[in-house]
């Protein structure tokens, strides 16, 4: 049997929105929502939150204990080493990478992406090579053995972004870029600024507590153009930026 591990990278430090992963969103922390969505996908055998050794992230560890998910602590900026540290504590075949600033993660998309990855028998799958999903909904799956392999190859920003060495060296790996139709990439549903927060909070206020399908959100926002415009001006950081 193949074993799948979900790793959620989370830290209190954020240049644009410090403490965002533990903000209360509809009665749950943002991190709790990501944990719940990952588990609801039904394809994750085990789940770990990977945070840093900084004192500020004691709060992340405490939240993990409160919501019943394992926590691993490692380097601040070398997130790849953090992931490899988690792998040293477990025997797994595949890793699903999540980030704790995606509280609207769609469990159905996670499940679909993993099924494609498993059926295709590839090294790596991502939904972000040719983006059709909103930021905040992306899914990545990678073989644990490939993460260990790139430890000897990844440098600088590639260690911060964990998997970027793989998709920037496509000739060296067997990878798939998964697209989902219709194209909803015009929406931004990640949490990185106060404007992002206003939009996400409005969505949760409207729909309630349950994890959502992205099509439901997109359809509703189609009739709420003023909400979708709240964060349309936000520029995503370049890959080389931590």
Short mmCIF file of C-alpha atoms in Angstrom, two decimals:
data_model
loop_
_atom_site.label_atom_id
_atom_site.label_comp_id
_atom_site.label_asym_id
_atom_site.label_seq_id
_atom_site.Cartn_x
_atom_site.Cartn_y
_atom_site.Cartn_z
CA UNK A 1 0.00 0.00 0.00
CA UNK A 2 1.25 3.47 -0.89
CA UNK A 3 1.42 5.87 2.05
CA UNK A 4 0.64 9.57 1.66
CA UNK A 5 1.72 12.33 4.02
CA UNK A 6 0.35 15.86 4.02
CA UNK A 7 2.76 18.54 5.23
CA UNK A 8 1.41 22.02 5.96
CA UNK A 9 4.07 24.70 6.24
CA UNK A 10 3.07 27.37 8.75
CA UNK A 11 4.71 30.20 10.64
CA UNK A 12 3.61 33.34 12.43
CA UNK A 13 6.12 35.51 10.59
CA UNK A 14 4.82 37.23 7.46
CA UNK A 15 6.14 40.41 5.91
CA UNK A 16 2.69 41.56 4.78
CA UNK A 17 0.32 40.01 7.35
CA UNK A 18 2.05 38.78 10.54
CA UNK A 19 0.17 36.12 12.50
CA UNK A 20 -2.20 35.36 9.63
CA UNK A 21 -2.16 31.57 10.11
CA UNK A 22 -3.77 31.84 13.55
CA UNK A 23 -6.35 34.52 12.78
CA UNK A 24 -9.88 33.56 13.76
CA UNK A 25 -11.95 32.92 10.65
CA UNK A 26 -15.55 32.05 11.38
CA UNK A 27 -14.73 30.46 14.72
CA UNK A 28 -11.67 28.47 13.55
CA UNK A 29 -8.08 29.48 13.03
CA UNK A 30 -6.91 29.75 9.44
CA UNK A 31 -4.55 26.84 10.14
CA UNK A 32 -7.42 24.72 11.47
CA UNK A 33 -9.30 25.25 8.21
CA UNK A 34 -6.34 24.06 6.15
CA UNK A 35 -5.90 20.99 8.39
CA UNK A 36 -9.60 20.16 8.11
CA UNK A 37 -9.66 20.51 4.31
CA UNK A 38 -6.55 18.34 3.88
CA UNK A 39 -8.09 15.61 6.02
CA UNK A 40 -11.47 15.91 4.28
CA UNK A 41 -9.80 15.09 0.96
CA UNK A 42 -9.62 11.46 2.07
CA UNK A 43 -6.24 10.91 0.37
CA UNK A 44 -3.93 11.85 3.24
CA UNK A 45 -2.90 8.98 5.52
CA UNK A 46 -1.02 11.24 7.91
CA UNK A 47 -0.73 15.00 8.42
CA UNK A 48 1.96 17.18 9.98
CA UNK A 49 2.33 20.93 10.42
CA UNK A 50 5.92 22.02 9.81
CA UNK A 51 6.73 25.26 11.61
CA UNK A 52 9.90 26.98 12.75
CA UNK A 53 12.02 26.96 15.87
CA UNK A 54 11.34 30.66 16.51
CA UNK A 55 9.68 31.54 19.80
CA UNK A 56 6.80 33.22 17.94
CA UNK A 57 5.88 29.83 16.52
CA UNK A 58 5.29 28.36 19.96
CA UNK A 59 1.76 29.58 19.26
CA UNK A 60 1.58 27.44 16.12
CA UNK A 61 2.68 24.38 18.09
CA UNK A 62 0.06 25.13 20.76
CA UNK A 63 -2.67 25.42 18.10
CA UNK A 64 -1.60 22.10 16.61
CA UNK A 65 -2.02 20.47 20.01
CA UNK A 66 -5.45 22.08 20.39
CA UNK A 67 -6.74 20.86 17.01
CA UNK A 68 -5.10 17.42 17.19
CA UNK A 69 -2.42 17.50 14.50
CA UNK A 70 1.28 16.65 14.83
CA UNK A 71 3.79 19.49 14.73
CA UNK A 72 7.42 19.46 13.61
CA UNK A 73 9.79 22.40 14.14
CA UNK A 74 12.78 23.20 11.96
CA UNK A 75 14.68 25.98 10.15
CA UNK A 76 13.04 29.33 9.45
CA UNK A 77 13.85 29.95 5.79
CA UNK A 78 15.13 26.54 4.69
CA UNK A 79 11.66 25.02 4.37
CA UNK A 80 12.93 22.08 2.31
CA UNK A 81 15.05 21.01 5.30
CA UNK A 82 11.92 21.35 7.45
CA UNK A 83 10.08 18.95 5.14
CA UNK A 84 12.98 16.50 5.11
CA UNK A 85 13.04 16.60 8.89
CA UNK A 86 9.40 15.50 8.90
CA UNK A 87 10.23 12.68 6.50
CA UNK A 88 12.93 11.44 8.88
CA UNK A 89 10.19 10.72 11.42
CA UNK A 90 7.97 8.67 9.07
CA UNK A 91 8.03 6.14 6.27
CA UNK A 92 5.97 7.52 3.38
CA UNK A 93 5.84 7.27 -0.41
CA UNK A 94 4.13 10.49 -1.46
CA UNK A 95 3.93 13.99 0.01
CA UNK A 96 1.14 16.51 -0.49
CA UNK A 97 2.44 20.00 0.18
CA UNK A 98 0.09 22.59 1.66
CA UNK A 99 0.61 26.13 2.93
CA UNK A 100 -1.24 27.49 5.95
CA UNK A 101 -2.38 30.66 4.18
CA UNK A 102 -4.97 28.83 2.05
CA UNK A 103 -8.08 28.56 4.26
CA UNK A 104 -10.39 27.96 1.26
CA UNK A 105 -8.53 24.82 0.14
CA UNK A 106 -10.97 22.54 -1.72
CA UNK A 107 -10.83 18.90 -0.50
CA UNK A 108 -12.31 17.67 -3.80
CA UNK A 109 -9.51 19.25 -5.78
CA UNK A 110 -6.91 17.74 -3.46
CA UNK A 111 -8.44 14.29 -3.97
CA UNK A 112 -8.65 14.70 -7.75
CA UNK A 113 -5.05 15.89 -8.03
CA UNK A 114 -3.76 12.99 -5.97
CA UNK A 115 -5.71 10.47 -8.04
CA UNK A 116 -4.18 11.85 -11.23
CA UNK A 117 -0.71 11.78 -9.67
CA UNK A 118 -1.10 8.16 -8.56
CA UNK A 119 -2.56 6.98 -11.86
CA UNK A 120 0.13 8.72 -13.92
CA UNK A 121 2.98 7.34 -11.77
CA UNK A 122 5.04 10.54 -12.01
CA UNK A 123 7.57 12.31 -9.78
CA UNK A 124 5.61 15.50 -9.25
CA UNK A 125 2.24 17.07 -9.99
CA UNK A 126 1.16 20.66 -9.54
CA UNK A 127 -1.80 22.80 -10.54
CA UNK A 128 0.32 25.95 -10.82
CA UNK A 129 2.47 25.41 -13.94
CA UNK A 130 -0.33 26.58 -16.24
CA UNK A 131 -2.59 28.25 -13.73
CA UNK A 132 -6.36 27.91 -14.08
CA UNK A 133 -7.16 27.85 -10.37
CA UNK A 134 -7.20 30.89 -8.07
CA UNK A 135 -4.14 31.42 -5.90
CA UNK A 136 -4.95 29.72 -2.62
CA UNK A 137 -6.39 26.57 -4.22
CA UNK A 138 -3.26 24.97 -5.69
CA UNK A 139 -2.32 21.36 -5.01
CA UNK A 140 1.16 19.81 -5.14
CA UNK A 141 2.09 16.14 -4.85
CA UNK A 142 5.66 14.84 -4.92
CA UNK A 143 7.39 11.54 -4.31
CA UNK A 144 9.19 11.53 -0.97
CA UNK A 145 12.25 10.09 -2.71
CA UNK A 146 12.36 13.11 -5.06
CA UNK A 147 12.29 15.55 -2.13
CA UNK A 148 15.27 13.70 -0.69
CA UNK A 149 17.01 13.77 -4.06
CA UNK A 150 16.74 17.53 -4.52
CA UNK A 151 18.25 18.16 -1.09
CA UNK A 152 21.61 17.82 -2.85
CA UNK A 153 20.59 20.12 -5.71
CA UNK A 154 18.31 22.89 -4.39
CA UNK A 155 19.85 26.22 -3.41
CA UNK A 156 18.81 29.70 -2.24
CA UNK A 157 15.12 30.39 -2.97
CA UNK A 158 14.55 26.78 -4.04
CA UNK A 159 15.01 25.72 -0.43
CA UNK A 160 12.43 28.28 0.69
CA UNK A 161 9.85 27.19 -1.89
CA UNK A 162 10.48 23.44 -1.37
CA UNK A 163 9.45 22.18 -4.81
CA UNK A 164 10.53 24.99 -7.14
CA UNK A 165 13.77 23.24 -8.13
CA UNK A 166 11.64 20.43 -9.58
CA UNK A 167 9.36 22.52 -11.78
CA UNK A 168 12.16 24.83 -12.92
CA UNK A 169 14.16 21.77 -14.08
CA UNK A 170 11.45 19.87 -15.97
CA UNK A 171 13.97 17.94 -18.04
CA UNK A 172 15.27 16.20 -14.93
CA UNK A 173 11.95 14.97 -13.54
CA UNK A 174 8.74 13.32 -14.70
CA UNK A 175 6.13 15.92 -13.89
CA UNK A 176 2.56 16.88 -14.74
CA UNK A 177 0.93 20.29 -14.77
CA UNK A 178 -2.76 19.71 -14.03
CA UNK A 179 -5.31 22.23 -15.26
CA UNK A 180 -8.90 22.51 -14.09
CA UNK A 181 -11.65 24.03 -16.20
CA UNK A 182 -13.17 26.55 -16.38
CA UNK A 183 -10.34 29.01 -15.91
CA UNK A 184 -10.77 30.73 -12.53
CA UNK A 185 -7.25 32.12 -12.26
CA UNK A 186 -8.60 35.68 -12.25
CA UNK A 187 -9.61 35.14 -8.61
CA UNK A 188 -7.19 35.49 -5.71
CA UNK A 189 -8.13 33.39 -2.66
CA UNK A 190 -4.86 33.16 -0.77
CA UNK A 191 -4.26 35.07 2.48
CA UNK A 192 -1.31 37.45 2.33
CA UNK A 193 -2.72 40.95 2.92
CA UNK A 194 -5.55 42.73 4.71
CA UNK A 195 -7.40 43.02 1.40
CA UNK A 196 -7.16 39.24 0.98
CA UNK A 197 -8.54 38.89 4.50
CA UNK A 198 -11.56 41.05 3.76
CA UNK A 199 -12.48 38.91 0.76
CA UNK A 200 -11.94 35.56 2.49
CA UNK A 201 -13.84 36.68 5.59
CA UNK A 202 -16.78 37.75 3.39
CA UNK A 203 -16.82 34.33 1.71
CA UNK A 204 -16.81 32.46 5.04
CA UNK A 205 -19.46 34.79 6.46
CA UNK A 206 -21.70 33.97 3.50
CA UNK A 207 -21.16 30.21 3.17
CA UNK A 208 -20.59 29.18 6.77
CA UNK A 209 -18.20 26.68 8.28
CA UNK A 210 -18.00 23.73 5.87
CA UNK A 211 -15.16 23.35 3.33
CA UNK A 212 -16.27 24.67 -0.04
CA UNK A 213 -16.01 23.62 -3.66
CA UNK A 214 -14.22 26.27 -5.68
CA UNK A 215 -17.01 26.34 -8.26
CA UNK A 216 -19.45 27.45 -5.55
CA UNK A 217 -17.18 30.31 -4.55
CA UNK A 218 -16.50 31.38 -8.13
CA UNK A 219 -20.19 31.30 -9.05
CA UNK A 220 -21.13 33.40 -6.02
CA UNK A 221 -18.33 35.92 -6.58
CA UNK A 222 -19.51 36.26 -10.18
CA UNK A 223 -22.50 38.10 -8.76
CA UNK A 224 -20.39 40.07 -6.25
CA UNK A 225 -17.87 41.92 -8.44
CA UNK A 226 -17.13 44.46 -5.71
CA UNK A 227 -15.83 41.66 -3.47
CA UNK A 228 -13.65 40.09 -6.14
CA UNK A 229 -12.11 43.52 -6.73
CA UNK A 230 -11.02 43.87 -3.10
CA UNK A 231 -7.68 42.16 -3.71
CA UNK A 232 -7.44 42.13 -7.51
CA UNK A 233 -4.60 44.68 -7.35
CA UNK A 234 -2.33 42.54 -5.14
CA UNK A 235 0.87 41.47 -6.88
CA UNK A 236 2.25 38.04 -6.07
CA UNK A 237 5.87 37.93 -4.93
CA UNK A 238 8.45 36.70 -7.43
CA UNK A 239 9.81 33.18 -7.00
CA UNK A 240 13.20 34.53 -5.90
CA UNK A 241 11.59 36.47 -3.04
CA UNK A 242 11.33 34.59 0.27
#
